[in-house]
Amino acid sequence: MTSRGKHGIEVLYDPSLNKSTAFTEAEKQALGLVGLVPDVTETEDLQLQRVMMQLGHKNTDLERYIYLINLLDHNETLFYRTVMSDPARFLPIVYDPTIGEACQKFGHIYRQPRGMYLSITRRGKVEEVLKNWPQKDVRFICVTDGGRILGLGDLGANGAGIPIGKLQLYTACAGVPPQYLLPMYLDAGTNNEHYLHDPLYLGLRRTRPATSELYSFVDEFVEAVQEVFPKCCIHFEDWTGADAVHLLQRYRDKYCVYNDDVQGTAGITLAGMINATKIKGTKLKDEKYLFLGAGSAAIGLANLLCSALVAQGMSLKEAQSRVYMFDINGLLEASRTDLLDFQKPYAHKHAPTRDFVAAIESIKPTTIIGVSTVGGAFNQKVVEAMSKINQRPVILALSNPTEKAECTPEQAYTWSKGKAIYAAGVQFAPVHYNGQTFLPGQANNFYIFPAVGMAIFATQSKRVTDEMFIEAGQAVADQVPPELLKQGLLYPLQSNVLETEIQTAARVAKLVFDSGLSRVTRPDDMVAFIRKHVYKPEYRTEARAGVAA
Ligand code: NAI
């Protein structure tokens, strides 16, 4: 008797089949496992208890991360059962902020291969390499070239931890079954001298190629995916800003692709902006926005925000006129000659300035959005300037990991004397100020991309559109109850993330059907349709494990 062609020790070495100490006597007999595992049959709850106890003995989140990845390598069901048992506790360990440190040390903490590693030296053979992946029906590839990992810059092959973590969130947050997910690192070299000289670095030891060479490699990859995995959606993650925007433009109308830094960030920030206007009693169209940072996250958000404003009846020009940006060289304004094509719509007539506070005083934004990768950039002067011109200044400090946040909630609430409406890209604890408790929300795209992913998975959508991210943002915003809005919370609580994302996925799926992009029959009940696709972290029944097969 075999389990999907596997028998005996092979079953224990397959993390999707391994039940460790939970095999029944019948399974042990049928699969040739007698004597290969302790002679007990534990419940999944008891196994979870052991995991929790062992995690309790770890001293740092990085150690907990390594432990959990090791668990995933051996027992996928128990890993997801653990993470899904308490998302608020485990998301910060398997993803932000721990993932930042895990990536920086990727070559040092490496244990086992996970996903695929495709080097530019394989050009001409990419299709052949993709065929080495054992799973034939891949629905999502999350791919990075390590060009801009979180706010940490070019990490090259160390960035491979990001697609691994992102795809775990598809499952943990929205229930996309893990067997359809493929993390991918495209290795085109790195300009990070530190890693180039690290003997334990796991990537090509060469600097990055010219953009044209990189893009022709990515072209071959994207085309090969269409051949090898025809139902696959490609999720681009953590490329440099210019590459992120250009590659999205290059493929979005031709293939099923999206860029989470551009579109996912935009969706989640839009959700926060919608809820900030609910707290203030205004409308999106009444607001004026100033970004610190004009890279992929800023441009993606500005474009999506403008699309949302246009959908509400504003002209595109008018919508763009509400959005200002400030980058490493100062305010984007019409006389600047160093701007990229996609930044120009946000460069308005204004005197040049490199002083962010002066820009606030002159532009008078109602909302500032930090996507600069510069921790502490929203200093006391910035917050005070915003508080002077706004009853309720909206301050979104989105850069991550934690030390890159443009300001902490404590700073925002203290410096604004409790007036700020604040969210960050990472999770911060509630803040007590002046007798009030403020709940800083986490503007993290894990509320968006797993839900959009689930909608794509269930509907087999042919394309990914901006409208899908606007709908996801609106759906996330709608799920924050008024009593939490009152405490300044812009985003739903993490403890209920799966249910939140099922509701969001159902709304996005409806849009997919309405837009004629689906490849499956439209169901009557969209939420039930999504639920039907949701992965549950439970061991397969004996029949599924092959005992009765
Ligand atoms: P990027 O590299 O494309 O852009 C960074 C921008 O910041 C550039 O325009 C650069 O000129 C500007 N900048 C750098 N130093 C500056 C300074 N001293 N003053 C003013 N501007 C400065 O990066 P991307 O993709 O736009 O991401 C930016 C940050 O946003 C990262 O930390 C990333 O982790 C974070 N992010 C957060 C997300 C969330 O869900 N909270 C999602 C995506 C990104």
XYZ file of C-alpha atoms and ligand atoms in Angstrom:
593
model
C 0.000 0.000 0.000
C 1.337 3.469 -0.813
C 0.486 7.090 -0.118
C 0.524 8.882 -3.479
C 3.172 6.462 -4.662
C 5.138 6.684 -1.419
C 5.733 4.009 1.186
C 7.598 3.603 4.456
C 10.279 6.148 5.248
C 9.460 8.079 2.051
C 6.100 9.055 3.596
C 7.879 10.549 6.606
C 10.237 12.502 4.345
C 7.334 14.097 2.451
C 6.138 17.126 4.489
C 2.721 17.078 2.825
C 2.144 13.424 3.866
C 4.012 13.224 7.138
C 1.787 13.050 10.207
C 4.707 12.367 12.500
C 3.222 10.967 15.748
C -0.394 11.073 14.498
C -0.515 8.061 12.163
C -3.234 5.589 13.117
C -2.410 1.923 13.602
C -4.124 1.126 10.283
C -1.995 3.714 8.477
C 1.195 2.451 10.090
C 0.387 -1.082 8.975
C -0.661 -0.080 5.483
C 2.181 2.318 4.798
C 4.988 0.236 6.289
C 5.555 2.687 9.126
C 5.480 0.245 12.047
C 8.646 0.811 14.061
C 9.586 3.957 12.098
C 7.622 6.296 14.375
C 6.942 6.179 18.135
C 4.196 3.662 18.882
C 1.527 6.230 19.759
C -1.285 7.958 17.894
C -1.362 11.552 19.042
C -4.073 14.068 18.282
C -3.260 17.172 16.277
C -3.964 19.265 19.377
C -1.371 17.369 21.382
C 1.160 17.852 18.605
C 0.384 21.564 18.590
C 0.913 21.646 22.345
C 4.403 20.161 21.870
C 5.238 22.756 19.195
C 4.118 25.573 21.478
C 6.216 24.200 24.306
C 9.309 23.903 22.121
C 8.750 27.409 20.728
C 8.512 28.653 24.292
C 12.088 27.537 24.866
C 13.442 29.696 22.021
C 14.906 33.033 23.000
C 14.531 35.115 19.847
C 12.067 35.464 16.990
C 14.798 34.447 14.556
C 15.204 31.152 16.451
C 11.416 30.714 16.352
C 11.476 31.434 12.609
C 14.162 28.781 12.050
C 12.230 26.300 14.167
C 9.006 26.922 12.239
C 10.673 26.652 8.814
C 12.208 23.398 9.980
C 8.741 22.234 11.016
C 7.432 23.178 7.572
C 10.201 21.129 5.988
C 9.003 18.060 7.890
C 5.308 18.463 8.562
C 3.416 21.019 6.479
C 0.042 20.444 8.160
C 1.401 20.979 11.650
C 3.236 24.110 10.495
C 0.040 25.667 9.110
C -1.970 24.480 12.096
C 0.500 26.316 14.325
C 0.566 29.539 12.322
C -3.192 29.592 11.743
C -3.914 28.875 15.419
C -2.765 32.379 16.377
C -2.030 34.612 13.359
C -1.437 37.725 15.452
C 1.392 35.897 17.215
C 2.889 34.002 14.299
C 2.635 36.344 11.291
C 5.338 38.609 12.747
C 7.562 35.525 13.072
C 7.077 33.908 9.670
C 6.894 37.300 7.975
C 7.453 40.957 8.910
C 9.482 41.913 10.874
C 11.457 38.688 11.558
C 11.755 37.878 7.862
C 14.006 40.950 7.444
C 16.624 39.500 9.766
C 16.081 36.017 8.313
C 16.883 37.378 4.847
C 19.953 39.261 6.013
C 21.256 35.974 7.429
C 19.765 33.722 4.753
C 23.022 32.038 3.692
C 23.981 31.519 7.320
C 20.740 30.006 8.620
C 20.068 27.988 5.448
C 19.030 24.356 6.113
C 17.090 22.998 3.152
C 16.202 24.157 -0.346
C 12.685 25.572 -0.654
C 11.176 26.735 -3.929
C 13.359 27.325 -6.994
C 16.569 29.215 -7.702
C 16.925 30.256 -11.320
C 20.180 31.866 -12.417
C 20.682 34.151 -15.364
C 23.380 31.678 -16.477
C 20.493 29.295 -17.374
C 19.216 31.576 -20.111
C 17.986 29.575 -23.075
C 17.068 26.691 -20.747
C 14.551 28.277 -18.401
C 11.635 26.121 -19.537
C 13.697 22.991 -18.956
C 14.632 24.169 -15.443
C 11.000 24.947 -14.541
C 10.063 21.407 -15.505
C 12.235 20.151 -12.657
C 9.626 21.360 -10.167
C 7.731 18.261 -9.001
C 4.263 19.858 -8.820
C 2.706 20.224 -12.273
C -0.294 22.429 -11.434
C 1.340 25.565 -10.053
C -1.076 28.495 -9.589
C 1.205 31.106 -8.051
C 4.856 31.886 -8.416
C 6.105 34.632 -6.148
C 9.330 35.899 -7.689
C 12.038 38.327 -6.634
C 15.480 39.192 -7.918
C 16.403 40.392 -4.419
C 16.790 43.931 -5.794
C 15.035 45.786 -2.952
C 14.187 43.539 -0.034
C 11.800 45.273 2.390
C 13.567 48.524 3.255
C 16.939 46.731 3.352
C 18.125 47.313 -0.203
C 19.816 44.855 -2.574
C 20.178 41.540 -0.727
C 20.660 39.380 -3.833
C 20.117 35.679 -3.103
C 19.398 36.427 0.553
C 16.120 37.855 -0.727
C 14.981 34.289 -1.506
C 13.392 34.240 1.957
C 10.790 36.759 0.816
C 8.870 34.683 -1.771
C 8.960 31.783 0.689
C 7.370 33.909 3.421
C 4.901 35.656 1.112
C 3.509 32.406 -0.186
C 3.096 31.018 3.319
C 0.795 33.976 3.888
C -1.403 32.967 0.929
C -2.162 29.817 2.893
C -2.079 31.097 6.465
C -4.152 34.236 5.817
C -6.508 33.217 3.010
C -6.395 29.432 2.832
C -4.833 28.986 -0.629
C -3.685 25.331 -0.607
C 0.111 25.196 -0.277
C 0.729 22.602 -2.998
C -0.079 25.189 -5.690
C 2.539 27.700 -4.552
C 6.080 28.057 -5.862
C 8.610 30.529 -4.369
C 11.186 31.612 -6.949
C 14.443 33.524 -6.807
C 15.740 34.887 -10.111
C 19.476 35.258 -9.658
C 20.939 38.018 -11.789
C 23.742 38.791 -9.325
C 23.923 41.470 -6.653
C 25.634 44.790 -6.143
C 25.864 44.124 -2.421
C 29.623 43.996 -1.759
C 29.139 42.537 1.693
C 27.391 39.435 0.343
C 29.690 39.135 -2.669
C 32.496 38.614 -0.162
C 30.587 36.344 2.226
C 31.741 32.726 1.704
C 28.307 31.472 2.813
C 26.415 33.638 0.282
C 24.191 31.430 -1.884
C 23.959 33.426 -5.119
C 25.977 34.226 -8.233
C 29.133 36.119 -7.371
C 28.763 38.872 -9.898
C 27.282 42.322 -10.065
C 23.911 42.975 -11.644
C 23.644 43.127 -15.439
C 22.345 46.000 -17.573
C 18.572 46.457 -17.406
C 18.089 45.184 -20.969
C 19.877 41.941 -20.114
C 17.853 41.504 -16.935
C 14.573 42.138 -18.749
C 15.370 39.658 -21.505
C 16.002 37.035 -18.788
C 12.687 37.947 -17.116
C 10.950 37.767 -20.530
C 12.201 34.226 -20.991
C 11.074 33.315 -17.471
C 7.579 34.784 -17.884
C 7.090 33.094 -21.253
C 8.376 29.753 -19.946
C 5.888 29.921 -17.061
C 3.029 30.188 -19.602
C 4.235 26.951 -21.201
C 5.036 24.926 -18.098
C 2.324 26.204 -15.713
C -0.489 27.590 -17.911
C -2.820 28.421 -15.002
C -0.125 30.239 -13.043
C -0.307 33.821 -11.799
C 3.093 35.488 -11.351
C 3.413 37.669 -8.258
C 6.428 40.038 -8.485
C 7.869 40.985 -5.109
C 10.656 43.247 -3.865
C 12.273 44.315 -7.128
C 13.747 47.810 -7.229
C 11.148 50.519 -7.750
C 11.870 51.154 -11.442
C 11.984 47.439 -12.298
C 8.788 46.798 -10.356
C 6.860 49.449 -12.271
C 8.391 48.704 -15.674
C 7.996 44.919 -15.481
C 4.376 45.308 -14.411
C 3.719 47.598 -17.373
C 5.495 45.123 -19.628
C 3.356 42.077 -18.764
C 0.113 43.129 -17.117
C -2.040 43.238 -20.271
C -0.573 40.068 -21.714
C -0.313 37.638 -18.813
C -1.760 36.923 -15.377
C 0.739 38.941 -13.292
C 0.760 41.522 -10.546
C 3.247 43.330 -8.362
C 2.427 43.303 -4.688
C 4.683 46.252 -3.802
C 2.901 48.343 -6.380
C -0.680 47.068 -6.225
C -0.949 45.260 -2.871
C 0.566 48.156 -0.940
C -1.745 50.479 -2.801
C -4.794 48.388 -1.903
C -3.978 48.239 1.787
C -3.093 51.912 2.041
C -6.274 52.827 0.222
C -8.169 50.828 2.873
C -6.491 52.913 5.595
C -7.197 56.160 3.765
C -10.869 55.227 3.381
C -11.147 54.520 7.103
C -9.230 57.679 8.019
C -11.860 59.682 6.130
C -14.586 57.819 8.034
C -12.964 58.909 11.323
C -12.594 62.482 10.068
C -16.033 62.619 8.455
C -14.587 63.584 5.061
C -14.305 61.915 1.641
C -11.227 60.705 -0.240
C -11.706 63.520 -2.730
C -11.396 66.133 0.050
C -7.904 64.975 0.992
C -4.440 66.063 -0.170
C -1.584 63.584 -0.054
C 2.169 64.019 0.322
C 4.374 60.961 -0.051
C 7.855 60.624 1.398
C 9.383 58.279 -1.175
C 8.528 58.087 -4.867
C 9.424 54.467 -5.612
C 7.294 51.464 -6.508
C 5.118 51.581 -3.394
C 4.444 55.320 -3.727
C 3.709 55.193 -7.443
C 1.498 52.120 -7.122
C -0.514 53.726 -4.364
C -0.792 57.104 -6.080
C -1.983 55.478 -9.299
C -4.543 53.304 -7.517
C -5.741 56.208 -5.402
C -6.218 58.285 -8.564
C -8.144 55.409 -10.194
C -10.386 55.268 -7.115
C -10.942 59.050 -7.293
C -11.696 58.842 -11.017
C -14.243 56.093 -10.274
C -15.862 58.604 -7.878
C -16.237 61.129 -10.701
C -13.019 63.186 -10.574
C -10.935 63.786 -13.711
C -7.538 62.062 -13.762
C -5.720 65.424 -13.891
C -7.611 66.698 -10.891
C -6.949 63.468 -8.987
C -3.228 63.674 -9.757
C -3.166 67.282 -8.625
C -4.057 66.060 -5.096
C -0.925 63.942 -4.891
C 2.583 65.257 -4.189
C 5.791 63.314 -3.749
C 9.126 63.949 -2.115
C 12.104 61.661 -2.669
C 15.788 61.495 -1.871
C 16.403 64.555 -4.072
C 13.569 66.655 -2.663
C 10.081 67.558 -3.813
C 9.067 66.163 -7.199
C 8.269 69.331 -9.140
C 8.046 70.309 -12.765
C 11.606 71.648 -13.127
C 13.274 68.409 -11.998
C 15.173 66.669 -14.784
C 15.928 63.395 -13.002
C 12.408 61.995 -12.885
C 11.281 58.690 -14.361
C 8.346 58.631 -16.773
C 5.943 57.203 -14.176
C 6.835 59.881 -11.583
C 6.097 62.859 -13.836
C 2.293 62.987 -13.320
C 3.017 63.822 -9.662
C 5.601 66.549 -10.339
C 3.566 69.757 -10.126
C 4.540 73.387 -10.496
C 6.213 74.279 -7.220
C 9.447 75.889 -6.089
C 12.210 73.278 -5.652
C 12.796 72.254 -2.040
C 14.751 69.600 -0.180
C 13.098 70.467 3.102
C 10.179 68.122 3.883
C 8.771 70.362 6.619
C 8.819 73.337 4.241
C 6.998 71.193 1.672
C 4.319 70.351 4.265
C 3.889 74.020 5.171
C 3.535 75.030 1.556
C 1.454 72.124 0.149
C -0.693 71.646 3.275
C -1.352 67.922 2.909
C -3.992 66.216 5.052
C -2.145 62.893 4.842
C 1.536 62.021 4.733
C 2.620 58.580 3.605
C 6.076 57.230 4.408
C 7.389 54.786 1.807
C 10.957 56.017 1.887
C 12.812 53.190 3.688
C 14.127 55.877 6.063
C 13.432 55.082 9.713
C 12.602 58.159 11.809
C 12.079 60.451 8.792
C 8.790 61.693 10.279
C 10.488 63.507 13.144
C 8.913 65.787 15.698
C 9.031 68.806 13.378
C 7.226 66.884 10.638
C 4.457 65.664 12.947
C 4.087 69.096 14.543
C 3.875 70.764 11.125
C 1.106 68.330 10.138
C -0.711 68.921 13.428
C -0.592 72.676 12.965
C -2.466 72.583 9.669
C -4.815 69.634 10.385
C -7.370 68.900 13.096
C -6.657 65.185 12.574
C -3.398 64.700 10.617
C -3.225 61.305 8.920
C 0.238 59.798 9.288
C 1.009 56.520 7.570
C 4.540 55.276 8.306
C 4.665 52.297 6.005
C 8.335 51.435 5.600
C 9.532 48.213 7.122
C 11.058 46.348 8.879
C 10.337 47.970 12.237
C 13.427 50.180 12.474
C 12.608 51.657 9.051
C 9.162 52.951 10.090
C 9.147 56.718 9.459
C 7.869 57.192 13.031
C 6.479 55.050 15.815
C 2.859 55.349 16.972
C 4.025 56.644 20.318
C 5.859 59.480 18.571
C 2.917 60.248 16.286
C 0.370 60.374 19.129
C 2.674 62.246 21.518
C 3.960 64.855 19.068
C 0.456 65.465 17.685
C -0.983 65.562 21.227
C -3.305 62.676 20.465
C -4.633 64.141 17.200
C -2.876 61.869 14.701
C -4.634 59.095 12.832
C -1.778 56.653 12.451
C -0.920 53.318 10.893
C 2.419 51.605 10.277
C 3.691 48.919 7.943
C 4.566 46.708 10.907
C 2.705 45.784 14.070
C 3.083 48.077 17.056
C 1.504 47.650 20.500
C -1.414 49.867 21.617
C -0.344 53.265 22.942
C -1.718 54.908 26.074
C -1.606 58.663 25.866
C -3.360 61.200 28.006
C -5.846 58.698 29.419
C -6.747 57.318 26.006
C -5.801 54.021 24.361
C -4.903 54.215 20.687
C -4.745 51.122 18.473
C -2.166 51.571 15.717
C -3.262 49.484 12.736
C -0.854 47.545 10.564
C -1.019 48.683 6.946
C 0.454 45.476 5.752
C -0.497 44.057 2.408
C -1.040 40.642 3.943
C -4.665 41.754 4.267
C -4.777 42.177 0.497
C -2.578 39.901 -1.613
C -3.597 36.561 -0.025
C -7.283 37.489 -0.474
C -6.751 38.650 -4.058
C -4.712 35.453 -4.541
C -7.564 33.323 -3.221
C -10.000 35.088 -5.567
C -7.661 34.441 -8.517
C -7.203 30.820 -7.426
C -10.918 30.134 -7.072
C -12.008 31.941 -10.243
C -8.911 31.039 -12.290
C -8.863 34.663 -13.372
C -7.045 35.343 -16.637
C -5.685 38.738 -15.558
C -5.099 40.800 -12.434
C -6.494 44.332 -12.602
C -6.172 47.463 -10.483
C -9.915 47.337 -9.885
C -9.403 44.068 -8.018
C -7.049 45.827 -5.587
C -9.425 48.793 -5.163
C -12.241 46.365 -4.358
C -9.989 44.469 -1.922
C -9.030 47.760 -0.217
C -12.663 48.780 0.083
C -13.604 45.330 1.435
C -10.842 45.460 4.068
C -11.930 48.966 5.115
C -15.551 47.866 5.432
C -14.604 45.157 7.914
C -13.369 47.461 10.681
C -16.253 47.942 13.143
C -17.140 51.499 14.279
C -16.052 50.868 17.873
C -12.509 50.059 16.717
C -12.458 52.988 14.282
C -13.158 55.166 17.310
C -9.898 53.989 18.862
C -8.076 54.995 15.724
C -7.778 51.473 14.275
C -7.720 51.656 10.474
C -7.396 47.915 9.789
C -9.125 44.732 10.935
C -7.667 42.789 13.854
C -5.197 40.080 12.901
C -6.757 37.475 15.170
C -9.556 36.990 12.649
C -7.499 37.304 9.514
C -8.764 34.186 7.712
C -12.420 35.163 7.982
C -11.619 38.757 6.952
C -9.784 37.513 3.870
C -12.527 35.068 2.896
C -14.962 37.998 2.832
C -12.480 40.121 0.875
C -11.763 37.284 -1.576
C -15.495 36.830 -2.169
C -15.864 40.499 -3.138
C -12.866 40.345 -5.454
C -14.119 37.074 -6.975
C -17.458 38.727 -7.727
C -15.600 41.465 -9.578
C -13.621 38.850 -11.540
C -16.880 37.253 -12.683
C -18.442 40.653 -13.444
C -15.399 41.556 -15.550
C -15.591 38.339 -17.583
C -12.083 37.305 -16.532
C -12.990 34.017 -14.854
C -12.311 30.593 -16.354
C -14.866 28.772 -14.170
C -18.676 28.857 -13.872
C -20.143 31.663 -11.749
C -21.514 30.366 -8.429
C -24.671 31.709 -6.742
C -23.130 32.168 -3.330
C -19.702 33.815 -3.601
C -18.671 33.383 0.051
C -19.594 29.675 0.008
C -17.671 29.339 -3.267
C -14.533 30.789 -1.659
C -14.951 28.670 1.481
C -15.060 25.555 -0.688
C -11.510 26.310 -1.837
C -10.042 27.081 1.583
C -7.213 24.835 2.805
C -7.630 23.427 6.292
C -4.562 22.466 8.304
C -5.833 18.983 9.029
C -4.242 15.662 8.210
C -5.718 13.980 5.231
C -8.162 11.171 5.894
C -6.854 7.648 5.590
C -8.315 7.398 2.102
C -6.539 10.588 1.085
C -3.301 9.406 2.608
C -3.601 6.416 0.375
C -4.367 3.723 2.933
C -7.631 2.824 1.335
C -6.491 3.810 -2.138
P 11.807 51.999 -3.624
O 13.236 51.687 -3.448
O 11.150 51.757 -4.922
O 11.561 53.549 -3.243
C 12.114 54.202 -2.149
C 11.879 55.701 -2.347
O 12.287 56.394 -1.178
C 12.648 56.309 -3.508
O 11.813 57.175 -4.230
C 13.752 57.100 -2.827
O 14.173 58.246 -3.553
C 13.054 57.530 -1.551
N 14.004 57.876 -0.496
C 15.102 57.196 -0.097
N 15.754 57.888 0.854
C 15.036 59.015 1.055
C 15.194 60.134 1.905
N 16.231 60.224 2.758
N 14.276 61.108 1.848
C 13.246 61.036 1.012
N 13.030 59.997 0.177
C 13.923 59.001 0.211
O 11.045 51.202 -2.488
P 9.483 50.862 -2.406
O 9.185 49.591 -3.093
O 8.709 52.041 -2.832
O 9.335 50.586 -0.836
C 9.577 51.620 0.087
C 9.306 51.121 1.507
O 7.959 50.790 1.649
C 10.111 49.882 1.930
O 10.580 50.052 3.244
C 9.114 48.783 1.908
O 9.420 47.790 2.866
C 7.867 49.541 2.282
N 6.682 48.841 1.841
C 5.714 48.634 2.778
C 4.619 47.915 2.464
C 3.549 47.727 3.473
O 2.654 46.946 3.257
N 3.580 48.420 4.561
C 4.475 47.300 1.136
C 5.527 47.647 0.193
C 6.593 48.387 0.561
